[in-house]
Tab-separated table of C-alpha atoms in Angstrom:
chain	number	residue	atom	x	y	z
B	1	MET	CA	4.497	18.879	-1.683
B	2	ALA	CA	6.276	22.137	-1.215
B	3	ASN	CA	5.275	22.273	2.441
B	4	ASP	CA	6.372	18.567	2.988
B	5	LEU	CA	9.779	19.064	1.806
B	6	ARG	CA	10.388	22.156	3.907
B	7	LYS	CA	9.066	20.043	6.886
B	8	PHE	CA	11.649	17.636	5.912
B	9	VAL	CA	14.616	19.971	5.139
B	10	ASN	CA	13.813	22.160	8.204
B	11	PRO	CA	16.304	24.231	10.470
B	12	LYS	CA	17.121	21.486	12.755
B	13	PHE	CA	17.836	19.113	9.982
B	14	LEU	CA	20.222	21.628	8.219
B	15	LYS	CA	21.921	22.476	11.566
B	16	THR	CA	22.809	18.847	12.679
B	17	ILE	CA	22.997	16.848	9.387
B	18	ASP	CA	26.528	15.340	8.525
B	19	LEU	CA	27.594	17.950	5.802
B	20	ALA	CA	29.441	15.351	3.969
B	21	LEU	CA	26.265	13.341	3.534
B	22	LEU	CA	24.522	16.483	1.950
B	23	ARG	CA	27.534	17.188	-0.411
B	24	ARG	CA	27.263	13.512	-1.669
B	25	LEU	CA	23.488	14.022	-2.203
B	26	PHE	CA	24.292	17.030	-4.189
B	27	GLU	CA	26.975	15.442	-6.213
B	28	ARG	CA	24.563	12.986	-7.451
B	29	GLN	CA	22.602	15.759	-9.373
B	30	PRO	CA	23.718	16.479	-13.075
B	31	PRO	CA	24.923	20.055	-13.610
B	32	PRO	CA	22.014	22.376	-14.394
B	33	PRO	CA	21.667	23.868	-18.051
B	34	ALA	CA	23.482	27.147	-18.666
B	35	ALA	CA	20.165	28.915	-18.666
B	36	ALA	CA	19.510	27.538	-15.168
B	37	ALA	CA	22.837	27.881	-13.728
B	38	GLY	CA	21.895	30.248	-10.950
B	39	ARG	CA	19.505	27.512	-9.621
B	40	GLY	CA	22.296	25.182	-8.649
B	41	PHE	CA	24.345	25.088	-5.466
B	42	ASP	CA	27.979	25.781	-5.677
B	43	LEU	CA	29.743	22.753	-4.367
B	44	ALA	CA	32.820	24.775	-3.705
B	45	VAL	CA	30.883	26.152	-0.516
B	46	PHE	CA	31.629	22.741	1.146
B	47	ASP	CA	35.457	23.238	0.749
B	48	SER	CA	35.454	26.620	2.689
B	49	GLY	CA	36.101	24.858	5.770
B	50	ASP	CA	33.513	27.081	7.650
B	51	ASP	CA	30.617	24.613	8.612
B	52	ALA	CA	28.437	27.513	9.843
B	53	ALA	CA	28.772	29.211	6.547
B	54	VAL	CA	27.925	26.129	4.639
B	55	ARG	CA	24.825	25.579	6.733
B	56	ASP	CA	23.831	29.147	6.229
B	57	ALA	CA	24.305	28.684	2.487
B	58	LEU	CA	22.227	25.534	2.387
B	59	ALA	CA	19.144	27.295	4.432
B	60	ALA	CA	19.156	30.205	2.086
B	61	PHE	CA	19.275	27.738	-0.884
B	62	PHE	CA	16.308	25.746	0.353
B	63	GLU	CA	14.317	28.876	1.324
B	64	GLY	CA	13.886	29.366	-2.237
B	65	PRO	CA	10.790	28.066	-4.301
B	66	GLU	CA	10.767	24.337	-4.678
B	67	ASP	CA	10.295	24.504	-8.420
B	68	GLU	CA	13.573	26.304	-8.929
B	69	LEU	CA	15.581	23.745	-7.167
B	70	PRO	CA	17.144	20.953	-9.342
B	71	PRO	CA	14.398	18.407	-10.009
B	72	GLY	CA	16.559	15.406	-9.320
B	73	LEU	CA	17.443	16.770	-5.795
B	74	VAL	CA	13.777	17.445	-5.127
B	75	ALA	CA	12.754	13.872	-6.084
B	76	ASP	CA	15.613	12.454	-4.085
B	77	LEU	CA	14.579	14.377	-0.981
B	78	HIS	CA	10.881	13.418	-1.138
B	79	HIS	CA	12.002	9.722	-1.569
B	80	ILE	CA	14.095	10.012	1.589
B	81	ALA	CA	11.402	11.753	3.400
B	82	GLU	CA	9.049	8.619	3.202
B	83	LEU	CA	11.644	6.769	5.530
B	84	GLY	CA	12.706	9.816	7.311
B	85	THR	CA	10.669	8.529	10.588
B	86	GLU	CA	11.144	6.209	13.446
B	87	HIS	CA	8.813	3.507	11.695
B	88	GLY	CA	11.016	4.104	8.417
B	89	MET	CA	14.214	3.646	10.290
B	90	ASN	CA	12.761	0.392	11.870
B	91	LEU	CA	12.166	-0.838	8.272
B	92	LEU	CA	15.503	0.016	7.162
B	93	LEU	CA	16.899	-1.934	10.010
B	94	GLU	CA	14.798	-4.919	9.466
B	95	ARG	CA	15.576	-5.067	5.777
B	96	ALA	CA	19.209	-4.495	6.557
B	97	ARG	CA	19.245	-7.442	8.870
B	98	ARG	CA	17.426	-9.776	6.249
B	99	ARG	CA	20.262	-8.780	3.709
B	100	GLN	CA	22.929	-9.199	6.324
B	101	VAL	CA	24.047	-5.776	5.997
B	102	VAL	CA	25.400	-3.178	8.617
B	103	ILE	CA	24.568	0.399	8.107
B	104	GLU	CA	27.362	2.284	9.799
B	105	VAL	CA	26.528	5.416	11.595
B	106	PRO	CA	29.033	8.202	12.782
B	107	MET	CA	31.028	7.308	15.892
B	108	ASP	CA	32.109	9.858	18.651
B	109	ALA	CA	35.765	10.255	19.921
B	110	GLN	CA	35.466	7.058	22.048
B	111	GLY	CA	34.354	5.149	19.129
B	112	GLU	CA	30.942	4.769	20.264
B	113	PRO	CA	27.900	5.160	17.822
B	114	LEU	CA	26.251	8.589	17.952
B	115	PRO	CA	22.502	8.901	18.294
B	116	VAL	CA	21.046	9.131	14.821
B	117	ASP	CA	18.061	11.002	13.831
B	118	PRO	CA	15.740	8.951	11.460
B	119	LYS	CA	16.049	11.549	8.913
B	120	HIS	CA	19.806	11.125	8.901
B	121	PHE	CA	19.677	7.476	8.925
B	122	ALA	CA	17.279	7.374	6.034
B	123	LEU	CA	19.877	9.726	4.074
B	124	LEU	CA	22.718	7.371	4.944
B	125	ALA	CA	20.875	4.363	3.674
B	126	PHE	CA	19.877	6.004	0.391
B	127	LEU	CA	23.366	7.022	-0.389
B	128	ASP	CA	25.399	3.876	0.898
B	129	HIS	CA	22.697	0.910	0.859
B	130	ARG	CA	20.417	1.736	-1.986
B	131	PRO	CA	19.096	-1.984	-2.317
B	132	VAL	CA	18.152	-1.807	1.485
B	133	PHE	CA	16.544	1.512	1.042
B	134	ASP	CA	14.589	0.411	-2.034
B	135	ALA	CA	13.285	-2.548	-0.252
B	136	ALA	CA	12.244	-0.661	2.852
B	137	SER	CA	10.652	1.692	0.673
B	138	ASP	CA	8.746	-1.188	-1.006
B	139	MET	CA	7.568	-2.650	2.432
B	140	LEU	CA	6.273	0.750	3.369
B	141	ALA	CA	4.170	0.868	0.213
B	142	LYS	CA	2.800	-2.679	0.818
B	143	GLU	CA	1.907	-1.758	4.447
B	144	LEU	CA	-0.182	1.330	3.245
B	145	ARG	CA	-2.249	-0.796	1.035
B	146	SER	CA	-5.231	-2.315	2.428
B	147	SER	CA	-7.703	-2.610	-0.322
B	148	PHE	CA	-6.727	-5.109	-3.139
B	149	ALA	CA	-8.935	-5.780	-5.958
B	150	GLU	CA	-8.471	-9.508	-6.308
B	151	TYR	CA	-8.717	-11.924	-9.412
B	152	VAL	CA	-8.671	-15.542	-9.263
B	153	GLY	CA	-7.050	-17.637	-12.136
B	154	ARG	CA	-8.430	-20.239	-14.329
B	155	ASP	CA	-6.399	-22.788	-12.343
B	156	GLU	CA	-4.883	-23.604	-8.995
B	157	GLY	CA	-1.321	-24.333	-8.403
B	158	VAL	CA	0.417	-22.368	-11.225
B	159	GLU	CA	3.826	-21.177	-10.243
B	160	PRO	CA	5.121	-17.933	-11.582
B	161	ARG	CA	8.283	-17.876	-13.582
B	162	LEU	CA	10.903	-15.397	-11.903
B	163	ASP	CA	13.940	-15.819	-13.943
B	164	ILE	CA	15.639	-12.570	-15.237
B	165	VAL	CA	14.109	-12.718	-18.613
B	166	ALA	CA	10.498	-12.959	-17.330
B	167	ARG	CA	11.015	-10.274	-14.855
B	168	ALA	CA	12.538	-7.810	-17.362
B	169	ALA	CA	9.677	-8.762	-19.764
B	170	PHE	CA	7.075	-7.659	-17.107
B	171	GLU	CA	8.777	-4.563	-15.864
B	172	ALA	CA	9.038	-3.373	-19.575
B	173	ALA	CA	5.371	-3.860	-20.103
B	174	ALA	CA	4.506	-1.971	-16.921
B	175	ALA	CA	6.809	0.835	-17.780
B	176	GLU	CA	5.072	1.012	-21.173
B	177	MET	CA	1.712	1.034	-19.563
B	178	PHE	CA	2.603	3.855	-17.200
B	179	ARG	CA	4.456	5.786	-19.819
B	180	ARG	CA	1.251	5.815	-22.066
B	181	ASP	CA	-0.809	7.223	-19.113
B	182	HIS	CA	1.691	10.082	-18.964
B	183	ARG	CA	3.366	8.856	-15.796
B	184	GLY	CA	7.076	9.357	-16.868
B	185	ALA	CA	9.595	6.700	-17.930
B	186	HIS	CA	10.604	5.661	-14.295
B	187	CYS	CA	9.500	2.119	-13.236
B	188	ARG	CA	11.042	-0.180	-10.807
B	189	VAL	CA	10.016	-3.453	-9.497
B	190	GLY	CA	10.568	-4.992	-6.280
B	191	TRP	CA	10.300	-8.817	-5.919
B	192	TYR	CA	9.665	-10.388	-2.439
B	193	GLU	CA	8.903	-14.087	-2.137
B	194	ASP	CA	7.103	-15.228	1.083
B	195	GLY	CA	6.424	-19.040	1.021
B	196	ASP	CA	4.135	-19.788	-1.993
B	197	GLN	CA	3.315	-16.188	-2.353
B	198	ILE	CA	5.060	-13.717	-4.378
B	199	ASN	CA	4.754	-9.846	-3.733
B	200	LEU	CA	5.508	-7.334	-6.380
B	201	ILE	CA	5.982	-3.611	-5.574
B	202	VAL	CA	5.920	-1.458	-8.841
B	203	THR	CA	7.238	1.985	-8.133
B	204	HIS	CA	6.226	4.551	-11.056
B	205	GLY	CA	5.972	8.134	-11.838
B	206	ALA	CA	2.562	9.792	-11.124
B	207	PRO	CA	1.191	12.295	-13.482
B	208	VAL	CA	2.574	15.783	-13.389
B	209	SER	CA	0.584	17.892	-10.723
B	210	THR	CA	0.192	21.459	-10.377
B	211	VAL	CA	-0.694	23.291	-7.057
B	212	PRO	CA	-0.905	26.785	-5.855
B	213	VAL	CA	1.497	27.839	-3.029
B	214	ILE	CA	1.780	31.070	-1.108
B	215	GLU	CA	5.255	32.651	-0.867
B	216	ALA	CA	6.287	35.968	0.372
B	217	GLY	CA	2.314	36.711	0.565
B	218	GLN	CA	1.768	35.944	-3.051
B	219	GLU	CA	0.317	33.044	-4.678
B	220	ARG	CA	2.316	30.941	-7.331
B	221	VAL	CA	1.636	27.597	-9.107
B	222	ILE	CA	4.389	24.937	-9.135
B	223	SER	CA	4.424	21.610	-10.837
B	224	PHE	CA	5.998	18.449	-9.864
B	225	ARG	CA	5.923	14.607	-10.455
B	226	SER	CA	5.928	12.317	-7.435
B	227	LEU	CA	6.278	8.593	-7.147
B	228	GLU	CA	3.405	6.132	-6.789
B	229	HIS	CA	3.380	2.510	-5.885
B	230	ALA	CA	1.218	-0.331	-7.340
B	231	VAL	CA	1.322	-3.661	-5.346
B	232	LEU	CA	0.673	-7.003	-6.673
B	233	SER	CA	0.412	-10.185	-4.546
B	234	TYR	CA	0.083	-13.559	-5.975
B	235	HIS	CA	-0.748	-16.798	-4.226
B	236	ALA	CA	0.184	-19.729	-6.363
B	237	GLY	CA	-1.747	-22.445	-4.377
B	238	SER	CA	-5.081	-20.918	-4.791
B	239	GLY	CA	-4.337	-18.901	-8.159
B	240	ARG	CA	-5.367	-15.512	-6.589
B	241	LEU	CA	-3.721	-12.109	-7.291
B	242	GLY	CA	-4.409	-9.046	-5.565
B	243	VAL	CA	-3.830	-5.646	-7.155
B	244	ALA	CA	-3.624	-2.486	-5.375
B	245	GLY	CA	-2.637	1.109	-5.744
B	246	ILE	CA	-3.522	1.619	-9.107
B	247	SER	CA	-6.676	3.066	-10.893
B	248	LYS	CA	-9.660	0.606	-11.602
B	249	ALA	CA	-9.232	1.095	-15.276
B	250	ARG	CA	-5.681	-0.291	-15.270
B	251	ARG	CA	-5.716	-3.164	-12.763
B	252	ALA	CA	-6.832	-5.734	-15.326
B	253	ASP	CA	-4.200	-4.541	-17.573
B	254	LEU	CA	-1.680	-5.023	-14.780
B	255	ALA	CA	-2.964	-8.451	-14.045
B	256	GLU	CA	-2.693	-9.518	-17.681
B	257	ALA	CA	0.806	-8.415	-17.899
B	258	PHE	CA	1.468	-10.453	-14.866
B	259	ALA	CA	-0.329	-13.654	-16.424
B	260	ALA	CA	1.384	-13.296	-19.742
B	261	HIS	CA	4.866	-12.466	-18.579
B	262	LEU	CA	5.337	-14.111	-15.335
B	263	LEU	CA	2.806	-17.241	-15.626
B	264	GLY	CA	3.036	-17.664	-19.536
B	265	ARG	CA	-0.627	-17.912	-19.526
B	266	PRO	CA	-2.332	-14.889	-21.345
B	267	GLY	CA	-5.923	-14.348	-20.197
B	268	PHE	CA	-5.347	-16.473	-17.159
B	269	PHE	CA	-7.281	-13.830	-15.117
B	270	ALA	CA	-9.861	-13.107	-17.507
B	271	GLY	CA	-12.547	-15.550	-16.713
B	272	GLU	CA	-16.061	-14.418	-16.361
B	273	ASP	CA	-16.009	-15.044	-12.659
B	274	CYS	CA	-12.430	-14.060	-12.169
B	275	GLN	CA	-13.625	-11.276	-9.557
B	276	ASP	CA	-16.554	-13.074	-8.078
B	277	LEU	CA	-14.672	-14.058	-4.934
B	278	TYR	CA	-16.661	-12.550	-1.808
B	279	THR	CA	-20.305	-12.840	-0.687
B	280	LEU	CA	-22.359	-11.720	2.249
B	281	GLU	CA	-25.288	-13.902	1.340
B	282	ARG	CA	-25.026	-16.016	4.616
B	283	ILE	CA	-25.847	-12.991	6.425
B	284	GLU	CA	-28.879	-12.586	4.335
B	285	ARG	CA	-29.903	-15.911	4.792
B	286	THR	CA	-29.342	-15.915	8.615
B	287	GLY	CA	-30.827	-12.376	9.117
B	288	LEU	CA	-30.342	-9.483	11.412
B	289	GLY	CA	-29.375	-11.941	14.198
B	290	PHE	CA	-26.164	-13.195	12.305
B	291	GLU	CA	-23.039	-13.360	14.477
B	292	VAL	CA	-19.561	-14.215	13.097
B	293	ASP	CA	-18.278	-17.703	14.294
B	294	HIS	CA	-14.670	-17.301	15.615
B	295	ALA	CA	-14.417	-20.287	18.019
B	296	PHE	CA	-12.328	-22.100	15.583
B	297	ASP	CA	-9.418	-19.685	16.604
B	298	PRO	CA	-8.910	-19.395	20.228
B	299	GLY	CA	-6.448	-16.102	19.703
B	300	ILE	CA	-9.588	-14.469	18.185
B	301	LEU	CA	-11.259	-12.563	21.442
B	302	ARG	CA	-14.311	-11.440	19.600
B	303	VAL	CA	-15.555	-10.061	16.223
B	304	ASP	CA	-17.585	-6.984	16.019
B	305	ILE	CA	-19.864	-5.941	13.177
B	306	VAL	CA	-19.345	-2.167	13.345
B	307	GLU	CA	-20.909	-1.132	9.928
B	308	VAL	CA	-23.473	-2.608	7.382
B	309	ALA	CA	-24.735	-1.142	4.153
B	310	LEU	CA	-28.204	-2.091	3.019
B	311	ASP	CA	-28.765	-1.607	-0.804
B	312	ARG	CA	-32.357	-1.102	-1.651
B	313	LEU	CA	-32.752	-3.072	-4.964
B	314	GLY	CA	-35.254	-2.145	-7.598
B	315	ALA	CA	-37.769	-4.771	-9.338
B	316	PRO	CA	-35.917	-7.787	-10.891
B	317	GLY	CA	-35.265	-7.092	-14.569
B	318	ARG	CA	-34.356	-9.416	-17.300
B	319	ALA	CA	-32.594	-12.785	-16.431
B	320	GLY	CA	-28.847	-12.148	-16.126
B	321	ASP	CA	-29.018	-8.297	-15.614
B	322	PRO	CA	-27.386	-6.783	-12.499
B	323	PRO	CA	-29.820	-5.592	-9.917
B	324	VAL	CA	-30.413	-1.901	-9.959
B	325	VAL	CA	-29.537	-0.138	-6.642
B	326	GLU	CA	-32.156	2.636	-5.910
B	327	ALA	CA	-30.674	3.581	-2.508
B	328	CYS	CA	-28.047	2.682	0.200
B	329	TYR	CA	-28.419	2.832	3.822
B	330	VAL	CA	-25.339	2.702	6.091
B	331	THR	CA	-25.754	1.793	9.850
B	332	ARG	CA	-22.587	1.948	12.076
B	333	ASP	CA	-22.234	0.869	15.867
B	334	PHE	CA	-18.887	1.867	17.629
B	335	GLY	CA	-20.215	1.326	21.115
B	336	GLU	CA	-18.655	-1.008	23.835
B	337	ARG	CA	-20.005	-4.184	22.290
B	338	PRO	CA	-21.085	-2.896	18.795
B	339	ASN	CA	-23.401	-4.861	16.396
B	340	ALA	CA	-24.512	-2.864	13.573
B	341	LEU	CA	-26.895	-5.655	12.432
B	342	ARG	CA	-28.499	-5.661	15.765
B	343	ARG	CA	-28.787	-1.891	15.731
B	344	ILE	CA	-30.890	-2.200	12.402
B	345	GLY	CA	-33.020	-4.712	14.253
B	346	GLU	CA	-33.683	-2.149	17.119
B	347	HIS	CA	-35.098	0.513	14.779
B	348	THR	CA	-37.209	-1.710	12.208
B	349	ASP	CA	-38.436	-5.038	11.631
B	350	TRP	CA	-39.244	-4.558	7.992
B	351	VAL	CA	-35.816	-5.488	6.178
B	352	ALA	CA	-36.142	-8.500	3.969
B	353	PHE	CA	-33.562	-9.749	1.694
B	354	GLY	CA	-33.962	-10.685	-2.133
B	355	PRO	CA	-34.828	-9.646	-5.520
B	356	GLY	CA	-36.756	-6.230	-5.291
B	357	ARG	CA	-36.044	-5.962	-1.573
B	358	TYR	CA	-32.556	-5.320	0.058
B	359	ARG	CA	-28.980	-7.060	0.019
B	360	ILE	CA	-25.943	-6.415	2.107
B	361	GLY	CA	-23.912	-4.030	0.054
B	362	HIS	CA	-20.857	-4.355	2.393
B	363	ALA	CA	-19.963	-5.235	6.154
B	364	VAL	CA	-17.105	-3.997	8.209
B	365	PHE	CA	-15.955	-6.242	11.069
B	366	ARG	CA	-13.659	-5.433	13.878
B	367	VAL	CA	-11.567	-8.476	14.956
B	368	LEU	CA	-9.807	-8.375	18.183
B	369	PHE	CA	-6.671	-10.531	18.537
B	370	GLU	CA	-5.257	-11.843	21.831
B	371	ALA	CA	-2.071	-9.811	22.932
B	372	ARG	CA	1.285	-11.380	23.554
B	373	ARG	CA	3.624	-10.621	26.515
B	374	GLY	CA	1.114	-8.275	28.254
B	375	ARG	CA	0.433	-6.007	25.396
B	376	ARG	CA	-2.939	-4.647	24.601
B	377	PRO	CA	-5.065	-6.824	22.093
B	378	ALA	CA	-4.559	-5.906	18.502
B	379	SER	CA	-7.555	-4.788	16.354
B	380	VAL	CA	-7.911	-5.505	12.620
B	381	THR	CA	-10.774	-3.728	10.837
B	382	VAL	CA	-11.948	-5.950	7.720
B	383	LYS	CA	-14.243	-4.627	5.191
B	384	VAL	CA	-15.880	-7.141	2.866
B	385	LYS	CA	-17.560	-5.770	-0.250
B	386	PRO	CA	-18.758	-8.193	-2.612
B	387	PRO	CA	-17.812	-9.518	-5.282
B	388	SER	CA	-13.993	-8.709	-5.298
B	389	ILE	CA	-12.749	-6.751	-2.211
B	390	ALA	CA	-11.765	-7.828	1.340
B	391	ALA	CA	-9.843	-4.741	2.615
B	392	PHE	CA	-7.693	-4.967	5.661
B	393	LYS	CA	-4.167	-4.330	6.752
B	394	ARG	CA	-2.480	-7.688	5.688
B	395	GLN	CA	0.927	-7.701	7.191
B	396	ARG	CA	0.384	-9.539	10.313
B	397	TYR	CA	-2.765	-11.389	10.565
B	398	GLU	CA	-3.725	-12.119	6.848
B	399	ALA	CA	-3.790	-15.871	7.106
B	400	ARG	CA	-6.293	-15.916	10.199
B	401	VAL	CA	-8.422	-13.129	8.763
B	402	MET	CA	-8.756	-15.019	5.452
B	403	GLU	CA	-9.520	-18.315	7.456
B	404	LEU	CA	-12.099	-16.355	9.427
B	405	LEU	CA	-13.886	-15.203	6.270
B	406	ARG	CA	-13.648	-18.814	4.673
B	407	ARG	CA	-15.148	-20.311	7.796
B	408	ASN	CA	-17.907	-17.772	7.726
B	409	ARG	CA	-18.591	-18.508	4.131
B	410	PHE	CA	-17.845	-15.240	3.082
B	411	CYS	CA	-15.348	-16.473	0.502
B	412	ARG	CA	-16.905	-18.207	-2.666
B	413	GLU	CA	-16.083	-21.780	-3.333
B	414	ARG	CA	-14.761	-22.027	-6.858
B	415	GLU	CA	-14.083	-24.996	-9.031
B	416	PRO	CA	-10.743	-24.362	-11.010
B	417	ALA	CA	-11.151	-24.991	-14.818
B	418	GLU	CA	-9.158	-28.154	-14.923
B	419	ALA	CA	-11.186	-29.655	-12.014
B	420	ALA	CA	-14.456	-28.577	-13.984
B	421	VAL	CA	-13.343	-30.256	-17.106
B	422	ALA	CA	-12.338	-33.580	-15.327
B	423	ALA	CA	-15.713	-33.574	-13.639
B	424	GLU	CA	-17.499	-33.457	-17.057
């Protein structure tokens, strides 16, 4: 983390940043206790009128060890650095447009906007447009999540309650859970509706970490607490909830908090088959000659099977016992027209699927989508790992990828609880 901060607050940044912005960032910080008064920055330096002297003082201040800087300033700078890139700037502009907000940038003598470095733009948004900044930070966190553990509820079509009381109750429950896990008291939830899907980005503290750093030729140990993001995505029509960015041990707890406070249905995601969502049994029934069918979508150019995991199963045990995996063999093919299944067949013909033999542990597909306006085709990598994971970057092609999985029977058909009762 120390290296990341110095990369952000580098000499170029300190020589070109608007000093008024940096002053406002420093003014956000509470005064240090008397015992640590020497670790602060004397804001009177900004009143000297000598910009070069101010920048020299800032450079000397940031040269010191990170753990001796005001912790609030360190946290702010790390948060700003996440969006201090060209992509971060685009996210900020997109979120500003959605909110009909104009982020004013400095003007030259002729009244024309000056070119703005992404780092400067992120700092400006952080100080003057915090709701826009937080929304862009949430979208970045969502983009970085590709592996969602999914839960299917007992019924379909259960709409979430998104009033102020329900939201506050969920946020309080999440904050208490993270506090018990020694992740600090900070917890903020961003709420984003997308048709009949609701996305939640839960920003919370991480456990305190200690890392060794080399300074002046000597090793020192510093401690810090960063921010982490958990992402929840709920589709009311199908009753599915995806949870990402949180430890496996806590996913069910966060899903239960969602069910209890936002759906008013405690235990909604606690059914026996709540995570039995995906299967690769169709590949096993077809054999190594299986090919993905994508003819229904003319915009998909092809689908390549680039990786397959074969699990060697032990002899069948008692009825109901999960199979014991004795060994796992992974085959990859990244050639011009890859097919990992075909590659297995080229090397052996003894693979047989079933109890005491083999199963497909996971499969990775590369889906090539037709490009628009002369651009290169877009490639999306999808990993299906039964029973509960279909991992891929979900920003743009989620609906089409999920339809591809359904059409090829990789998604288990499930009868909601109410329909099952009616059928009886």
